[in-house]
PDB file of C-alpha atoms in Angstrom:
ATOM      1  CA  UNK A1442      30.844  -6.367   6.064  1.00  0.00           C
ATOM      2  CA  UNK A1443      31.008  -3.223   7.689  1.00  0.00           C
ATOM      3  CA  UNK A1444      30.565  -0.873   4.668  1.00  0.00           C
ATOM      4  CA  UNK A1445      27.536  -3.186   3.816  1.00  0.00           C
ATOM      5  CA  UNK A1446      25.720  -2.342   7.060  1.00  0.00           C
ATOM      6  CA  UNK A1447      26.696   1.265   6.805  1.00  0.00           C
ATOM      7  CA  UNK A1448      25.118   1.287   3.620  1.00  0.00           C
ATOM      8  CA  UNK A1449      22.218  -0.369   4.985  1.00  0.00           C
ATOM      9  CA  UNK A1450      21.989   2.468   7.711  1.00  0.00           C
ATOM     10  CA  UNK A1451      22.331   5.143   5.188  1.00  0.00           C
ATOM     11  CA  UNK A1452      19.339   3.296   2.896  1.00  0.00           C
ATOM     12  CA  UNK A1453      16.636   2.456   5.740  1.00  0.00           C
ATOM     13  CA  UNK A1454      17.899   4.844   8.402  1.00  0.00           C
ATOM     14  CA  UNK A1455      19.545   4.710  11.639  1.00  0.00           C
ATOM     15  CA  UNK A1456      16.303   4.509  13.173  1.00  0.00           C
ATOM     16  CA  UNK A1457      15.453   1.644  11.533  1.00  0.00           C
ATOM     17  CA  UNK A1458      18.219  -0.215  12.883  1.00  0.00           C
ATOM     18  CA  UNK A1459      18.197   1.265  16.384  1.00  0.00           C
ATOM     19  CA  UNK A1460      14.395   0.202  16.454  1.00  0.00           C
ATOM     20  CA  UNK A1461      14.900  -3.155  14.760  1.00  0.00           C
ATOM     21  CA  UNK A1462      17.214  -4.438  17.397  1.00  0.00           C
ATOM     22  CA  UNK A1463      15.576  -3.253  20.249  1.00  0.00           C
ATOM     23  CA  UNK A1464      12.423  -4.938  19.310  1.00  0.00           C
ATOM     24  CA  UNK A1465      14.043  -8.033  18.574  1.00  0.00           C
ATOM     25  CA  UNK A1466      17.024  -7.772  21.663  1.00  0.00           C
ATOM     26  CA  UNK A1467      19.666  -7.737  19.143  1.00  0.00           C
ATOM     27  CA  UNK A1468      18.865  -9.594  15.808  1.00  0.00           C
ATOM     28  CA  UNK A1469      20.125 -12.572  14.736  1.00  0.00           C
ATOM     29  CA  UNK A1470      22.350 -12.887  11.467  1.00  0.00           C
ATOM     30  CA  UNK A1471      22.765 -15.815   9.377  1.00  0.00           C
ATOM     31  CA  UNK A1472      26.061 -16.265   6.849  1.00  0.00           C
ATOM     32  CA  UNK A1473      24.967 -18.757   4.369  1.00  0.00           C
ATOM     33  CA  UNK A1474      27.863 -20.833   3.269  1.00  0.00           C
ATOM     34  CA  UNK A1475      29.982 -19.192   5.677  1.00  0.00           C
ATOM     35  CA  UNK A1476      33.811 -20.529   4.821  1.00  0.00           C
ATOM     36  CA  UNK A1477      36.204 -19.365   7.457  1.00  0.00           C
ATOM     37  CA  UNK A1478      33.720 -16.844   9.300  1.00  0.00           C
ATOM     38  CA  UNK A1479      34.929 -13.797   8.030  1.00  0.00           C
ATOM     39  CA  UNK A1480      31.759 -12.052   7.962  1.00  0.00           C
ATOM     40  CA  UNK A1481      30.316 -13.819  10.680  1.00  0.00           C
ATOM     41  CA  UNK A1482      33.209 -11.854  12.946  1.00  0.00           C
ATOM     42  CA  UNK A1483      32.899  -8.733  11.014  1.00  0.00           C
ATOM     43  CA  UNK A1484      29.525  -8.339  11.744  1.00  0.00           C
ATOM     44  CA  UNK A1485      30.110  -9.370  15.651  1.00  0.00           C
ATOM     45  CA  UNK A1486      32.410  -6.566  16.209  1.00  0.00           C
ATOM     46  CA  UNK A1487      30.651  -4.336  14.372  1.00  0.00           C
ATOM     47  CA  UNK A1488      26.696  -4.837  14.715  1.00  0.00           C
ATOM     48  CA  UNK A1489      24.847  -5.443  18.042  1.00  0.00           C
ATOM     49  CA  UNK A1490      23.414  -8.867  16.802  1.00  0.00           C
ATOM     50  CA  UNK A1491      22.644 -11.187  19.909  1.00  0.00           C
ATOM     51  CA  UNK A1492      23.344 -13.709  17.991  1.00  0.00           C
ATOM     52  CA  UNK A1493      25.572 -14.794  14.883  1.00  0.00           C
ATOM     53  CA  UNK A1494      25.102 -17.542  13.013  1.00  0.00           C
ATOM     54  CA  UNK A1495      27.107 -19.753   9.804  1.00  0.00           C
ATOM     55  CA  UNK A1496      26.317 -22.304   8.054  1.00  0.00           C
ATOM     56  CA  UNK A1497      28.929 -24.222   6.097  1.00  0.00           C
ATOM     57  CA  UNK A1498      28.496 -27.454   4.346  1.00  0.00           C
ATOM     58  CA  UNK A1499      32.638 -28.177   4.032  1.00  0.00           C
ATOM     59  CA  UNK A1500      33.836 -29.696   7.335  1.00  0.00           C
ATOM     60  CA  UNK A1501      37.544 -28.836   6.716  1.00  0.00           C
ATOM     61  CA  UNK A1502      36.207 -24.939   5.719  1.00  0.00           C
ATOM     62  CA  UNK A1503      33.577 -25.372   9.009  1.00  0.00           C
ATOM     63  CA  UNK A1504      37.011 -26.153  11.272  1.00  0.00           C
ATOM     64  CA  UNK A1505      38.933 -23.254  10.600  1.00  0.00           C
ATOM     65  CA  UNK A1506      35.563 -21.138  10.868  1.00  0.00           C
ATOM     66  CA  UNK A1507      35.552 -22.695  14.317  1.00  0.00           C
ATOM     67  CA  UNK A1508      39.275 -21.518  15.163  1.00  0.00           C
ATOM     68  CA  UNK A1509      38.231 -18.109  14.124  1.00  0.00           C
ATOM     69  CA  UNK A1510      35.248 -17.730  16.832  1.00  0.00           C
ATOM     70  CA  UNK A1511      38.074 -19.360  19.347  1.00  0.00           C
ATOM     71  CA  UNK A1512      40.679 -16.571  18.308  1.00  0.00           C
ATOM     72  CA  UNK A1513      37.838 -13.694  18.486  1.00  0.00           C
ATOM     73  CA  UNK A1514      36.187 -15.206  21.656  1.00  0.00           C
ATOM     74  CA  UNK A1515      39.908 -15.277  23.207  1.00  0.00           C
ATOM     75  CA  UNK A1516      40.917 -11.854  22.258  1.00  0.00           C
ATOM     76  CA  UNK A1517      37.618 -10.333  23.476  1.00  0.00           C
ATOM     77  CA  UNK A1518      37.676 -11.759  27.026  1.00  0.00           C
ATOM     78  CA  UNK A1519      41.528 -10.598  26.869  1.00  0.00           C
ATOM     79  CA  UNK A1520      40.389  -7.114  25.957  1.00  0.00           C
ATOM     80  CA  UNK A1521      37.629  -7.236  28.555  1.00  0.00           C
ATOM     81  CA  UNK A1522      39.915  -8.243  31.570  1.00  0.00           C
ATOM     82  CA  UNK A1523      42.884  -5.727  30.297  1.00  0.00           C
ATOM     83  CA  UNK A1524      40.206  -2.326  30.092  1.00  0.00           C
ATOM     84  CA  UNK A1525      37.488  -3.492  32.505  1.00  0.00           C
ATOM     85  CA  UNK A1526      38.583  -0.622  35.127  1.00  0.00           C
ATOM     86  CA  UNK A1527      38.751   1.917  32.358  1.00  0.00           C
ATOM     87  CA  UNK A1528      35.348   0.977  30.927  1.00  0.00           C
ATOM     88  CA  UNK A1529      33.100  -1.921  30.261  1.00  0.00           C
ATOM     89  CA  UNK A1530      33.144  -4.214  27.125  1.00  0.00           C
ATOM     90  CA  UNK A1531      30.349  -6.720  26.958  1.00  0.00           C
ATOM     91  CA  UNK A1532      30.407  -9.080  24.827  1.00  0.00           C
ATOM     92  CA  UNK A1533      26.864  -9.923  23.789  1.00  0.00           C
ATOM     93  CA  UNK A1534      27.178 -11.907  20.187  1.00  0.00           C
ATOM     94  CA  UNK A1535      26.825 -14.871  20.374  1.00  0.00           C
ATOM     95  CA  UNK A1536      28.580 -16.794  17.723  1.00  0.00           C
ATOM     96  CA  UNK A1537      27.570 -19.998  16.376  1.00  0.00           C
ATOM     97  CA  UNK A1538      28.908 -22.040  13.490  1.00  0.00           C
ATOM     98  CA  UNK A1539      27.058 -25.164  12.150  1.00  0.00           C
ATOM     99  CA  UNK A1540      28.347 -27.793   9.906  1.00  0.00           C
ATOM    100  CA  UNK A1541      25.916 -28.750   7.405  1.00  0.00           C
ATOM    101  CA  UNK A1542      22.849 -27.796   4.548  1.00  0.00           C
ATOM    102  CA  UNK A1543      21.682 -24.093   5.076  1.00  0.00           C
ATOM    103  CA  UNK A1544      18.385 -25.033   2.946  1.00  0.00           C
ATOM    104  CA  UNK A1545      17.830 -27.696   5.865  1.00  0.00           C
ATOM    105  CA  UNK A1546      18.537 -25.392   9.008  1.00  0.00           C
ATOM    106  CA  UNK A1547      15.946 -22.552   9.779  1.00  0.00           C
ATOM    107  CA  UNK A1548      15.935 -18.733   9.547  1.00  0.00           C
ATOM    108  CA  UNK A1549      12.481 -17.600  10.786  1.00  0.00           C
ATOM    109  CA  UNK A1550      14.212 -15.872  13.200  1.00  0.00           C
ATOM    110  CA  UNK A1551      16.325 -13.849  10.949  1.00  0.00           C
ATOM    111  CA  UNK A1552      16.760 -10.173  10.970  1.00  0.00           C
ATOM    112  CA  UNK A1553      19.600 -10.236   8.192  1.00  0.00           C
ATOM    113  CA  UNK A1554      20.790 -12.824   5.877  1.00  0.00           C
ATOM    114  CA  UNK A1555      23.876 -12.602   4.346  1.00  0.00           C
ATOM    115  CA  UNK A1556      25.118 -15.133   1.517  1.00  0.00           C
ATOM    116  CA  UNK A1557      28.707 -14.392  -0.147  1.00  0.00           C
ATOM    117  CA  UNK A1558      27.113 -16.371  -2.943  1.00  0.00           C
ATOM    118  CA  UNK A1559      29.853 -15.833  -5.778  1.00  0.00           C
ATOM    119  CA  UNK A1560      30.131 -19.716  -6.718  1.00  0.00           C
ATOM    120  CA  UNK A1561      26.536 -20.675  -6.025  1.00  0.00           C
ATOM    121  CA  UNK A1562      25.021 -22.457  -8.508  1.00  0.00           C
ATOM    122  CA  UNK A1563      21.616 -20.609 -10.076  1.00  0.00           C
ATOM    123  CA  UNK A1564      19.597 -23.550  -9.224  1.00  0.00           C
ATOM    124  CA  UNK A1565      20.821 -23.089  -5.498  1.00  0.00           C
ATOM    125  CA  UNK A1566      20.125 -19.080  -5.710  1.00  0.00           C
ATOM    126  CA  UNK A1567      16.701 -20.424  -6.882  1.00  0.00           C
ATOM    127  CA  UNK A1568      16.404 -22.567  -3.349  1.00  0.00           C
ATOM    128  CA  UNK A1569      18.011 -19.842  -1.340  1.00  0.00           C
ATOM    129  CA  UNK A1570      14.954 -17.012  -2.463  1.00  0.00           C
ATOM    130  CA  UNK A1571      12.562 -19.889  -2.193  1.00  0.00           C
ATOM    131  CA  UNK A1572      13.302 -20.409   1.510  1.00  0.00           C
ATOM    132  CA  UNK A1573      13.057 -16.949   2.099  1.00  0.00           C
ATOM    133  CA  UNK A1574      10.009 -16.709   0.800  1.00  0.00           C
ATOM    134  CA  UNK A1575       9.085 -19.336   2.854  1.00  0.00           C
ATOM    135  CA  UNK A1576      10.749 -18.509   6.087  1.00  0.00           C
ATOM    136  CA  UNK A1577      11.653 -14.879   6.685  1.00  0.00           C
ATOM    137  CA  UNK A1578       9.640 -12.334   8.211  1.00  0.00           C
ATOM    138  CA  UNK A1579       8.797  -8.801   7.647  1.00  0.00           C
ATOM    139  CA  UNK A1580      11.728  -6.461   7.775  1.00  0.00           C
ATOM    140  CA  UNK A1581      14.025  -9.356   7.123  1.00  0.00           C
ATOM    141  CA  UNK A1582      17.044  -8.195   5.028  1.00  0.00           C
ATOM    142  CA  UNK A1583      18.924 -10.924   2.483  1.00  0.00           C
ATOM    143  CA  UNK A1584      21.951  -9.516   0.829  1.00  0.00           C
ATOM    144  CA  UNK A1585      23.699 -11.618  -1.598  1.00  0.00           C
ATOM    145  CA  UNK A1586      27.100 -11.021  -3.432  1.00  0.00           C
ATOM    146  CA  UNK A1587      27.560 -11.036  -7.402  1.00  0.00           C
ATOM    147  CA  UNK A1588      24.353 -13.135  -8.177  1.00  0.00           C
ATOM    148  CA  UNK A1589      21.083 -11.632  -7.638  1.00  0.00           C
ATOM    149  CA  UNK A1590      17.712 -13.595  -6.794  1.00  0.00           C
ATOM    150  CA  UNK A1591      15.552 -13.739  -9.660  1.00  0.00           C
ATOM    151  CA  UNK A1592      12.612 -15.302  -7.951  1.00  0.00           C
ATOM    152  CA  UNK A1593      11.657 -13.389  -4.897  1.00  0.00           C
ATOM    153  CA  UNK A1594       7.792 -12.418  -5.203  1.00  0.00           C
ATOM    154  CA  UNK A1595       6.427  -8.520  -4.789  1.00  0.00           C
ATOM    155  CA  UNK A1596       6.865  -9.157  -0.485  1.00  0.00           C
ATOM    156  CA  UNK A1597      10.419  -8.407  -1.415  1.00  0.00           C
ATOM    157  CA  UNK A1598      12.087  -4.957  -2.115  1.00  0.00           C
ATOM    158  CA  UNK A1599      15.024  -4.527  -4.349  1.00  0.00           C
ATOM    159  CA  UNK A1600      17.408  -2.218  -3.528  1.00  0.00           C
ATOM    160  CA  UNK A1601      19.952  -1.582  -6.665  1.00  0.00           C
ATOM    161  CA  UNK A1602      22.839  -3.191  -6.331  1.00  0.00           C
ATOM    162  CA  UNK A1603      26.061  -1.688  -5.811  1.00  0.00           C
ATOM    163  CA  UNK A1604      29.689  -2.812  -6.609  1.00  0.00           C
ATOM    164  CA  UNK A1605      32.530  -3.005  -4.367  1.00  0.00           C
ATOM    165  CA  UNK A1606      36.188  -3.721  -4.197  1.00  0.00           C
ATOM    166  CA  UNK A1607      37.038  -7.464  -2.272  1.00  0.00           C
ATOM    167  CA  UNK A1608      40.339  -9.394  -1.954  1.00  0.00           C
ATOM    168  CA  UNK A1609      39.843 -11.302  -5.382  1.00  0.00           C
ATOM    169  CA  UNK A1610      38.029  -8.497  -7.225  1.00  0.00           C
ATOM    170  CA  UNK A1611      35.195  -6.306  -7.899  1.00  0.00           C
ATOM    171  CA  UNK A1612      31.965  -7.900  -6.871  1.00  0.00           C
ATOM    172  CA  UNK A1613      28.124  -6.651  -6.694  1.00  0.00           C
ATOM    173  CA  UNK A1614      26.270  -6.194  -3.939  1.00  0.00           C
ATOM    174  CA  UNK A1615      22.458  -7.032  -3.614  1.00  0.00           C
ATOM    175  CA  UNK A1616      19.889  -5.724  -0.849  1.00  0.00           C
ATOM    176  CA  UNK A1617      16.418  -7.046  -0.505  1.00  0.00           C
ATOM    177  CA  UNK A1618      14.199  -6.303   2.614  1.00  0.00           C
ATOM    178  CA  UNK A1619      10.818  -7.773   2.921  1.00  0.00           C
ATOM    179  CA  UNK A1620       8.037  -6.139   3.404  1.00  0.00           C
ATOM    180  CA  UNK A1621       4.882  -7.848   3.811  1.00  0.00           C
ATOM    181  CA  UNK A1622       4.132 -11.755   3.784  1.00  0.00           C
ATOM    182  CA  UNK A1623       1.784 -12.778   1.150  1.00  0.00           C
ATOM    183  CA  UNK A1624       3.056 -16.212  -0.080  1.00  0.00           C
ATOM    184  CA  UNK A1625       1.418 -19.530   0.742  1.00  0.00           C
ATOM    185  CA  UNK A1626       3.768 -21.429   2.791  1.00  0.00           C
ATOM    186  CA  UNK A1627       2.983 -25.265   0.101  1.00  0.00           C
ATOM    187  CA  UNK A1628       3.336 -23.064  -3.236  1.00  0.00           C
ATOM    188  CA  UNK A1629       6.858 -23.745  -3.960  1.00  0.00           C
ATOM    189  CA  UNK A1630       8.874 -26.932  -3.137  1.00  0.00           C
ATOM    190  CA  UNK A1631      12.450 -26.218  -1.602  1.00  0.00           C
ATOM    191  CA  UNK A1632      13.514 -29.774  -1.781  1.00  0.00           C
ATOM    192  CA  UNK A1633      13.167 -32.110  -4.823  1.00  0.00           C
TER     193      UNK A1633
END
């Protein structure tokens, strides 16, 4: 996750990022279909989100995503007692994991959404740029991995895709940000 939001600060600018969480007192980032938390974490020790947030619909994969925050929230307060007189660590992500239907939970309050969405179905890629249509404000970024979304209206901006290296292969990379809010909230239906 880290090169992703490098990349991101190397496309819309340090400034953007800098200016985007001060407005907003941190951010908030969603993982859609978040397994084990693995990006969720990532993006804690890496980002200054206030909060963190994952959504998985398996309750065995939800567990273990809940023994990760444990094992992160452990070895930051350990970290924070050892070096407190040599300089300050705060620890100001908040993580969250949810077990359940990301189409069901909301992200209006979004400043990045990230969905690892490699075995997604297209007809739930179709739901997932529906909702953010729906949902997510202006300068909301939704980055999805090896599918794209096909149905995101002109509010949207692509940015082209780029590949990179994971554990189980080469995958693709796609960045959207949106940038103005034009759709009528009844024009498409999310749930059948």
């Amino acid at each position: 996750m880290a090169y992703v939001f490098e990349y991101l600060r190397n496309w819309l600018g340090k400034d953007f990022f800098d200016r985007k969480f001060k407005e907003e007192n941190g951010g908030v980032f969603y993982d859609l279909g978040s397994g084990t938390g693995k990006a969720v974490i990532a993006m804690a020790l890496f980002c200054p989100f206030k909060k963190l947030i994952g959504i998985e619909y398996l309750e065995s994969v939800w567990d273990l995503s809940l023994r990760s925050k444990g094992a992160y929230d452990k070895t930051i307060f350990d970290k924070h007692v050892k070096y407190q007189a040599i300089f300050t660590i705060e620890n100001t992500n908040k993580i969250e994991f949810y077990n359940g239907d990301f189409l069901r939970q909301k992200w209006n309050d979004a400043s990045v959404v990230f969905a690892n969405s490699t075995c997604f179905s297209n007809y739930l890629m179709e739901k997932i740029g529906i909702k953010a249509m729906i949902e997510c404000k202006v300068e909301t970024i939704l980055i999805t991995v090896s599918k794209k979304l096909n149905n995101l209206n002109d509010d949207w901006e692509f940015k082209d895709g780029f590949k990179r290296l994971m554990t189980w292969g080469v995958a693709s990379i796609y960045i959207y940000i949106r940038k103005k809010v034009t759709i009528n909230k009844g024009e498409n239906k999310l749930f059948d």
